[in-house]
Short mmCIF file of C-alpha atoms in Angstrom, two decimals:
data_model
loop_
_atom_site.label_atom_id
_atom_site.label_comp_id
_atom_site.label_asym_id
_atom_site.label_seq_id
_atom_site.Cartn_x
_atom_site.Cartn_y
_atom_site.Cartn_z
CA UNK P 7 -63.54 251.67 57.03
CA UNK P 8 -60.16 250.76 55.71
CA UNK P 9 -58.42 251.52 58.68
CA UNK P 10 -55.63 249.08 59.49
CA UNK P 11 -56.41 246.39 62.36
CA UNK P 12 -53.29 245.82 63.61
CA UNK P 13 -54.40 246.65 66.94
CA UNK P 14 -56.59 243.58 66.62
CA UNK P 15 -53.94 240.76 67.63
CA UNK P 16 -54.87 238.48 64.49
CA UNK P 17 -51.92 240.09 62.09
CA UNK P 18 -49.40 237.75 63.89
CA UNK P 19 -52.02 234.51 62.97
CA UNK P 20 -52.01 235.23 59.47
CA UNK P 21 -48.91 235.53 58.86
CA UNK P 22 -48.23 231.99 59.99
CA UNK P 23 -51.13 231.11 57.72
CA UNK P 24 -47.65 230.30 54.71
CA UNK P 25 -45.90 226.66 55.02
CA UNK P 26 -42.28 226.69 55.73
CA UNK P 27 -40.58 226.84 52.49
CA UNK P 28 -39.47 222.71 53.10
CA UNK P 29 -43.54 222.13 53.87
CA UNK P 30 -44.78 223.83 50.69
CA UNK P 31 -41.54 222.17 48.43
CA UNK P 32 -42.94 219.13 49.90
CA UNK P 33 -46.48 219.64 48.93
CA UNK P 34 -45.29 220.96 45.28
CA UNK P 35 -43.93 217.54 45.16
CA UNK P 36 -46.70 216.06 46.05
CA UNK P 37 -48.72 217.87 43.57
CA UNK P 38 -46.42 217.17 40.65
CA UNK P 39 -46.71 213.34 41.58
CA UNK P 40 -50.41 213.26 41.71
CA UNK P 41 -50.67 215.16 38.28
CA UNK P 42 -48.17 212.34 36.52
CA UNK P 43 -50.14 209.63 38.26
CA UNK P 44 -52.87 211.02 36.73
CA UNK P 45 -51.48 211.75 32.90
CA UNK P 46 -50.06 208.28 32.92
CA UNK P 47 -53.69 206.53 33.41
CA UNK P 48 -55.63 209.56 31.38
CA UNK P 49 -57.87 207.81 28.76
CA UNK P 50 -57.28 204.14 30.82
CA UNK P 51 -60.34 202.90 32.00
CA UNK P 52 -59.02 199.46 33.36
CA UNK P 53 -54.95 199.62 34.40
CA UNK P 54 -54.47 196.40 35.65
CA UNK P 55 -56.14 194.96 32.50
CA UNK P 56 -53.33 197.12 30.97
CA UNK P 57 -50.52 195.70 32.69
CA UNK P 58 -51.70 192.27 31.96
CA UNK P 59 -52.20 193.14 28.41
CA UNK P 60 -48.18 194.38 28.62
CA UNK P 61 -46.84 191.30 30.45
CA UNK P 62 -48.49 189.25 28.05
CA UNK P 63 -47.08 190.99 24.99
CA UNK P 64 -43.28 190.91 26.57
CA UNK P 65 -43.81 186.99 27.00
CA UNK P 66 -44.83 186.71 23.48
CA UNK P 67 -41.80 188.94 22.75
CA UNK P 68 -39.85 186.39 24.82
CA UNK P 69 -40.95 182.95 23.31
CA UNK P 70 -40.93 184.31 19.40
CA UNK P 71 -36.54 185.26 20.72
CA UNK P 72 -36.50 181.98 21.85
CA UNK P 73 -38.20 180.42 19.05
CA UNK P 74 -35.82 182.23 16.43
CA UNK P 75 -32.63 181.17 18.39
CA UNK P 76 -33.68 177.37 18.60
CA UNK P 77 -34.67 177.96 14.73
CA UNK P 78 -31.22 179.20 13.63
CA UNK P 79 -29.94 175.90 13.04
CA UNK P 80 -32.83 175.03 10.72
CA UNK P 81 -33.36 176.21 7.28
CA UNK P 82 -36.41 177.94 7.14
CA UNK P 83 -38.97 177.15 4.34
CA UNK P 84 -39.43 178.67 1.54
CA UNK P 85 -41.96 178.70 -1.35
CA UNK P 86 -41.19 177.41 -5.01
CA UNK P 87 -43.06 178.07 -7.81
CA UNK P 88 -42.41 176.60 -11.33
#
């Protein structure tokens, strides 16, 4: 009990049980990606309602510029009280 089993043939098998440091960068990568994936949608039930919701805010971004730079020409109105 305890004795070494190097005799045994399966020392050389484990040792090649580590990745290449390039195959475990590689899955460190991976890892990192697949943990921002996941912050980015945390608490998002629905992303592509999300990115509809987005594109549809930046076009109302979009038409209120263009709106203001067709309006420059125009006074605007203004409320009187006497």
């Amino acid at each position: 009990m305890g004795v070494c089993l190097s005799c045994c043939g399966n020392s050389a098998e484990e040792a090649n049980l580590m990745p290449s440091p390039d195959e475990r960068r590689q899955q460190q990568l991976d890892a990192a990606e697949k943990r921002r994936q996941e912050n980015e949608s945390r608490g998002i039930k629905n992303p592509e309602n999300l990115r509809r919701q987005q594109q549809k805010a930046l076009e109302q971004e979009r038409r209120e510029r263009e709106a203001d730079r067709q309006g420059q020409g125009q006074p605007t109105l203004k409320w009187q009280t006497t």
